[in-house]
Amino acid sequence: MPGSRTGRPPVQRAARRPTGVRAPRENPALGLVTRLRRAWDRPLTAYYLILGGSALITVLGLVMVYSASQITALQMSLPGSYFFRKQLLAAVIGAVLLLVASRMPVRLHRALAYPILAGAVALMALVQVPGIGVAVNGNQNWIALGGSFQIQPSEFGKLALVLWGADLLARKQDKRLLTQWKHMLVPLVPAAFMLLGLIMLGGDMGTAIIVTAILFGLLWLAGAPTRLFVGVLSVAALLGALLIRTSPNRMARLACLGATEPQSGPVDCWQAVHGIYALASGGIFGSGLGASVEKWGQLPEAHTDFIFAVTGEELGLAGTLSVLALFAALGYAGIRVAGRTEDPFVRYAAGGVTTWITAQAVINIGAVLGLLPIAGVPLPLFSYGGSALLPTMFAIGLLIAFARDEPAARAALAMRQPRFGKKRNGGSQRPRRWNTMRRRATVARTSGER
């Protein structure tokens, strides 16, 4: 070719910029926003948010359970790591459940909906049998398994309602029956009321609120008309007000909203006020891990319902905002999975799980902040309690499975290059050879080369 002695095409040189003319500078803030938006829109973003966010919440929860429960364990003449070891065992079992749920196909999740619902209802009925059910803090909603191990069946009722309700609504949507209000409500609402009745027999108002939130979430995703949604909400609010009015304990909790003194008139607001004290004394970065003062007998349930207060005291505003950010990321990822799928069951199940975890986190944190009445519900994945941790981690496994099952996510996972010379289909291939200067120098030259 002309202009090239080696036969190669000539190299196109970039035109020189005139002297004195500077290249336009890219706005750093705009470039950062663009890169973040591209990363946010990637197919596996929801998958990584769910997996990473839930793992960080669980690990941080284990650390705070160990810190917040030591004094309580010592006061009960138990080893300081007693509650931590039980929570760690539950976390290990929950991790196995999460892995199993994340690898199960959708059709198997749907097949398990009815057995899980039947098992949850049977266990919740056994709670009311004398000699089997155990009362804790005035609520009889536990079953003793022997020794120090107990199980709360109502926690598994949440998972049962999500799976069964999602399967029911998906089958009715396939038959185009959700346009009729009778098919939208029956049998979903009666089954949810049955669970609520079994829960309220034990006096657990907090869990009943979470189950109600799941029911409303499913109805909202099913496209319930506004008048129907408002009607069901009005009936639930009326029943809730009646239950609160007829219980002095619940009325006392409602009277502690905004209290600043432990004894606010005739009402004892000790727990609510000392939760505020713990948060207020933490400052920006906290007093240090393990240095909480309120957990030394001043704050009841420091390692369960009010573990967020201990987190604020020891890790400060930075720690509490980090926990809130993790829950916000988890909630966003669940909404994203529910919004991008074409499978009705996946949409309802993902929306139900997201409603469950988000509503429970809001109720727990709102009670600690003094914005909501104390409902006695744990912070998901964070507070002490194996009965709450196991079904929640299984539900997180559901979200992971749904996030992996998105068409774009499946394509992104399939395009990943295997490492260490192994193929995904079980075969083998030659190890990757990195093109380095040293390797090129050691390659034998053919004859005739100089």
PDB file of N, CA and C in Angstrom, residues 226-273:
ATOM      1  N   THR A 226     -60.041   1.486  44.710  1.00  0.00           N
ATOM      2  CA  THR A 226     -59.802   2.365  45.861  1.00  0.00           C
ATOM      3  C   THR A 226     -60.905   2.212  46.903  1.00  0.00           C
ATOM      4  N   ARG A 227     -62.153   2.141  46.469  1.00  0.00           N
ATOM      5  CA  ARG A 227     -63.250   2.034  47.429  1.00  0.00           C
ATOM      6  C   ARG A 227     -63.196   0.709  48.185  1.00  0.00           C
ATOM      7  N   LEU A 228     -62.791  -0.369  47.481  1.00  0.00           N
ATOM      8  CA  LEU A 228     -62.672  -1.654  48.151  1.00  0.00           C
ATOM      9  C   LEU A 228     -61.501  -1.654  49.119  1.00  0.00           C
ATOM     10  N   PHE A 229     -60.401  -1.054  48.691  1.00  0.00           N
ATOM     11  CA  PHE A 229     -59.216  -0.981  49.546  1.00  0.00           C
ATOM     12  C   PHE A 229     -59.502  -0.134  50.778  1.00  0.00           C
ATOM     13  N   VAL A 230     -60.179   0.986  50.597  1.00  0.00           N
ATOM     14  CA  VAL A 230     -60.516   1.849  51.724  1.00  0.00           C
ATOM     15  C   VAL A 230     -61.504   1.158  52.656  1.00  0.00           C
ATOM     16  N   GLY A 231     -62.418   0.377  52.094  1.00  0.00           N
ATOM     17  CA  GLY A 231     -63.380  -0.342  52.924  1.00  0.00           C
ATOM     18  C   GLY A 231     -62.710  -1.358  53.827  1.00  0.00           C
ATOM     19  N   VAL A 232     -61.811  -2.169  53.252  1.00  0.00           N
ATOM     20  CA  VAL A 232     -61.095  -3.164  54.064  1.00  0.00           C
ATOM     21  C   VAL A 232     -60.216  -2.472  55.103  1.00  0.00           C
ATOM     22  N   LEU A 233     -59.573  -1.365  54.695  1.00  0.00           N
ATOM     23  CA  LEU A 233     -58.735  -0.631  55.633  1.00  0.00           C
ATOM     24  C   LEU A 233     -59.554  -0.040  56.773  1.00  0.00           C
ATOM     25  N   SER A 234     -60.775   0.432  56.474  1.00  0.00           N
ATOM     26  CA  SER A 234     -61.626   1.001  57.519  1.00  0.00           C
ATOM     27  C   SER A 234     -62.061  -0.066  58.519  1.00  0.00           C
ATOM     28  N   VAL A 235     -62.408  -1.245  58.004  1.00  0.00           N
ATOM     29  CA  VAL A 235     -62.806  -2.334  58.908  1.00  0.00           C
ATOM     30  C   VAL A 235     -61.639  -2.745  59.797  1.00  0.00           C
ATOM     31  N   ALA A 236     -60.444  -2.855  59.207  1.00  0.00           N
ATOM     32  CA  ALA A 236     -59.270  -3.228  60.001  1.00  0.00           C
ATOM     33  C   ALA A 236     -58.945  -2.161  61.048  1.00  0.00           C
ATOM     34  N   ALA A 237     -59.056  -0.884  60.654  1.00  0.00           N
ATOM     35  CA  ALA A 237     -58.783   0.194  61.616  1.00  0.00           C
ATOM     36  C   ALA A 237     -59.796   0.192  62.748  1.00  0.00           C
ATOM     37  N   LEU A 238     -61.062  -0.082  62.436  1.00  0.00           N
ATOM     38  CA  LEU A 238     -62.093  -0.127  63.470  1.00  0.00           C
ATOM     39  C   LEU A 238     -61.843  -1.276  64.446  1.00  0.00           C
ATOM     40  N   LEU A 239     -61.493  -2.452  63.915  1.00  0.00           N
ATOM     41  CA  LEU A 239     -61.180  -3.582  64.786  1.00  0.00           C
ATOM     42  C   LEU A 239     -59.948  -3.298  65.635  1.00  0.00           C
ATOM     43  N   GLY A 240     -58.921  -2.688  65.025  1.00  0.00           N
ATOM     44  CA  GLY A 240     -57.725  -2.352  65.782  1.00  0.00           C
ATOM     45  C   GLY A 240     -58.001  -1.370  66.900  1.00  0.00           C
ATOM     46  N   ALA A 241     -58.825  -0.350  66.606  1.00  0.00           N
ATOM     47  CA  ALA A 241     -59.171   0.620  67.650  1.00  0.00           C
ATOM     48  C   ALA A 241     -59.946  -0.037  68.773  1.00  0.00           C
ATOM     49  N   LEU A 242     -60.832  -0.981  68.423  1.00  0.00           N
ATOM     50  CA  LEU A 242     -61.592  -1.689  69.455  1.00  0.00           C
ATOM     51  C   LEU A 242     -60.686  -2.539  70.333  1.00  0.00           C
ATOM     52  N   LEU A 243     -59.723  -3.223  69.709  1.00  0.00           N
ATOM     53  CA  LEU A 243     -58.797  -4.057  70.475  1.00  0.00           C
ATOM     54  C   LEU A 243     -57.899  -3.211  71.375  1.00  0.00           C
ATOM     55  N   ILE A 244     -57.497  -2.048  70.895  1.00  0.00           N
ATOM     56  CA  ILE A 244     -56.660  -1.165  71.717  1.00  0.00           C
ATOM     57  C   ILE A 244     -57.467  -0.580  72.868  1.00  0.00           C
ATOM     58  N   ARG A 245     -58.711  -0.212  72.581  1.00  0.00           N
ATOM     59  CA  ARG A 245     -59.548   0.412  73.604  1.00  0.00           C
ATOM     60  C   ARG A 245     -59.869  -0.544  74.736  1.00  0.00           C
ATOM     61  N   THR A 246     -60.022  -1.812  74.423  1.00  0.00           N
ATOM     62  CA  THR A 246     -60.409  -2.793  75.438  1.00  0.00           C
ATOM     63  C   THR A 246     -59.213  -3.383  76.180  1.00  0.00           C
ATOM     64  N   SER A 247     -57.993  -2.921  75.903  1.00  0.00           N
ATOM     65  CA  SER A 247     -56.807  -3.448  76.575  1.00  0.00           C
ATOM     66  C   SER A 247     -56.080  -2.310  77.292  1.00  0.00           C
ATOM     67  N   PRO A 248     -55.994  -2.343  78.626  1.00  0.00           N
ATOM     68  CA  PRO A 248     -55.264  -1.292  79.345  1.00  0.00           C
ATOM     69  C   PRO A 248     -53.788  -1.228  78.962  1.00  0.00           C
ATOM     70  N   ASN A 249     -53.180  -2.393  78.673  1.00  0.00           N
ATOM     71  CA  ASN A 249     -51.766  -2.406  78.293  1.00  0.00           C
ATOM     72  C   ASN A 249     -51.547  -1.663  76.981  1.00  0.00           C
ATOM     73  N   ARG A 250     -52.427  -1.888  76.004  1.00  0.00           N
ATOM     74  CA  ARG A 250     -52.283  -1.211  74.713  1.00  0.00           C
ATOM     75  C   ARG A 250     -52.606   0.276  74.842  1.00  0.00           C
ATOM     76  N   MET A 251     -53.551   0.629  75.667  1.00  0.00           N
ATOM     77  CA  MET A 251     -53.845   2.044  75.887  1.00  0.00           C
ATOM     78  C   MET A 251     -52.661   2.754  76.529  1.00  0.00           C
ATOM     79  N   ALA A 252     -51.965   2.047  77.431  1.00  0.00           N
ATOM     80  CA  ALA A 252     -50.787   2.647  78.066  1.00  0.00           C
ATOM     81  C   ALA A 252     -49.675   2.873  77.043  1.00  0.00           C
ATOM     82  N   ARG A 253     -49.507   1.927  76.117  1.00  0.00           N
ATOM     83  CA  ARG A 253     -48.491   2.108  75.074  1.00  0.00           C
ATOM     84  C   ARG A 253     -48.825   3.295  74.167  1.00  0.00           C
ATOM     85  N   LEU A 254     -50.099   3.461  73.898  1.00  0.00           N
ATOM     86  CA  LEU A 254     -50.507   4.585  73.063  1.00  0.00           C
ATOM     87  C   LEU A 254     -50.301   5.915  73.791  1.00  0.00           C
ATOM     88  N   ALA A 255     -50.473   5.895  75.099  1.00  0.00           N
ATOM     89  CA  ALA A 255     -50.309   7.130  75.882  1.00  0.00           C
ATOM     90  C   ALA A 255     -48.854   7.539  76.014  1.00  0.00           C
ATOM     91  N   CYS A 256     -47.913   6.638  75.716  1.00  0.00           N
ATOM     92  CA  CYS A 256     -46.485   6.956  75.856  1.00  0.00           C
ATOM     93  C   CYS A 256     -45.897   7.632  74.628  1.00  0.00           C
ATOM     94  N   LEU A 257     -46.720   7.907  73.623  1.00  0.00           N
ATOM     95  CA  LEU A 257     -46.201   8.587  72.438  1.00  0.00           C
ATOM     96  C   LEU A 257     -45.742   9.991  72.808  1.00  0.00           C
ATOM     97  N   GLY A 258     -44.512  10.313  72.513  1.00  0.00           N
ATOM     98  CA  GLY A 258     -43.969  11.626  72.792  1.00  0.00           C
ATOM     99  C   GLY A 258     -43.633  11.881  74.245  1.00  0.00           C
ATOM    100  N   ALA A 259     -43.636  10.839  75.081  1.00  0.00           N
ATOM    101  CA  ALA A 259     -43.321  11.025  76.499  1.00  0.00           C
ATOM    102  C   ALA A 259     -41.841  11.323  76.681  1.00  0.00           C
ATOM    103  N   THR A 260     -41.533  12.213  77.618  1.00  0.00           N
ATOM    104  CA  THR A 260     -40.140  12.572  77.928  1.00  0.00           C
ATOM    105  C   THR A 260     -39.752  12.224  79.353  1.00  0.00           C
ATOM    106  N   GLU A 261     -40.701  11.745  80.140  1.00  0.00           N
ATOM    107  CA  GLU A 261     -40.434  11.340  81.513  1.00  0.00           C
ATOM    108  C   GLU A 261     -40.870   9.894  81.694  1.00  0.00           C
ATOM    109  N   PRO A 262     -40.102   9.097  82.469  1.00  0.00           N
ATOM    110  CA  PRO A 262     -40.484   7.693  82.648  1.00  0.00           C
ATOM    111  C   PRO A 262     -41.881   7.508  83.226  1.00  0.00           C
ATOM    112  N   GLN A 263     -42.308   8.413  84.104  1.00  0.00           N
ATOM    113  CA  GLN A 263     -43.638   8.318  84.686  1.00  0.00           C
ATOM    114  C   GLN A 263     -44.467   9.485  84.189  1.00  0.00           C
ATOM    115  N   SER A 264     -45.201   9.269  83.106  1.00  0.00           N
ATOM    116  CA  SER A 264     -46.036  10.313  82.525  1.00  0.00           C
ATOM    117  C   SER A 264     -47.450  10.185  83.081  1.00  0.00           C
ATOM    118  N   GLY A 265     -47.675  10.806  84.249  1.00  0.00           N
ATOM    119  CA  GLY A 265     -48.972  10.680  84.917  1.00  0.00           C
ATOM    120  C   GLY A 265     -49.139   9.274  85.474  1.00  0.00           C
ATOM    121  N   PRO A 266     -50.300   8.657  85.272  1.00  0.00           N
ATOM    122  CA  PRO A 266     -50.508   7.297  85.786  1.00  0.00           C
ATOM    123  C   PRO A 266     -49.891   6.213  84.908  1.00  0.00           C
ATOM    124  N   VAL A 267     -49.305   6.589  83.774  1.00  0.00           N
ATOM    125  CA  VAL A 267     -48.786   5.624  82.809  1.00  0.00           C
ATOM    126  C   VAL A 267     -47.276   5.486  82.986  1.00  0.00           C
ATOM    127  N   ASP A 268     -46.798   4.252  82.987  1.00  0.00           N
ATOM    128  CA  ASP A 268     -45.361   3.978  83.092  1.00  0.00           C
ATOM    129  C   ASP A 268     -44.778   3.887  81.688  1.00  0.00           C
ATOM    130  N   CYS A 269     -43.963   4.865  81.325  1.00  0.00           N
ATOM    131  CA  CYS A 269     -43.341   4.914  80.001  1.00  0.00           C
ATOM    132  C   CYS A 269     -41.838   4.663  80.097  1.00  0.00           C
ATOM    133  N   TRP A 270     -41.424   3.808  81.002  1.00  0.00           N
ATOM    134  CA  TRP A 270     -40.009   3.586  81.264  1.00  0.00           C
ATOM    135  C   TRP A 270     -39.268   3.143  80.008  1.00  0.00           C
ATOM    136  N   GLN A 271     -39.795   2.132  79.316  1.00  0.00           N
ATOM    137  CA  GLN A 271     -39.088   1.592  78.153  1.00  0.00           C
ATOM    138  C   GLN A 271     -39.001   2.611  77.025  1.00  0.00           C
ATOM    139  N   ALA A 272     -40.097   3.284  76.734  1.00  0.00           N
ATOM    140  CA  ALA A 272     -40.100   4.249  75.637  1.00  0.00           C
ATOM    141  C   ALA A 272     -39.138   5.400  75.906  1.00  0.00           C
ATOM    142  N   VAL A 273     -39.136   5.913  77.128  1.00  0.00           N
ATOM    143  CA  VAL A 273     -38.294   7.066  77.450  1.00  0.00           C
ATOM    144  C   VAL A 273     -36.826   6.677  77.466  1.00  0.00           C
TER     145      VAL A 273
END
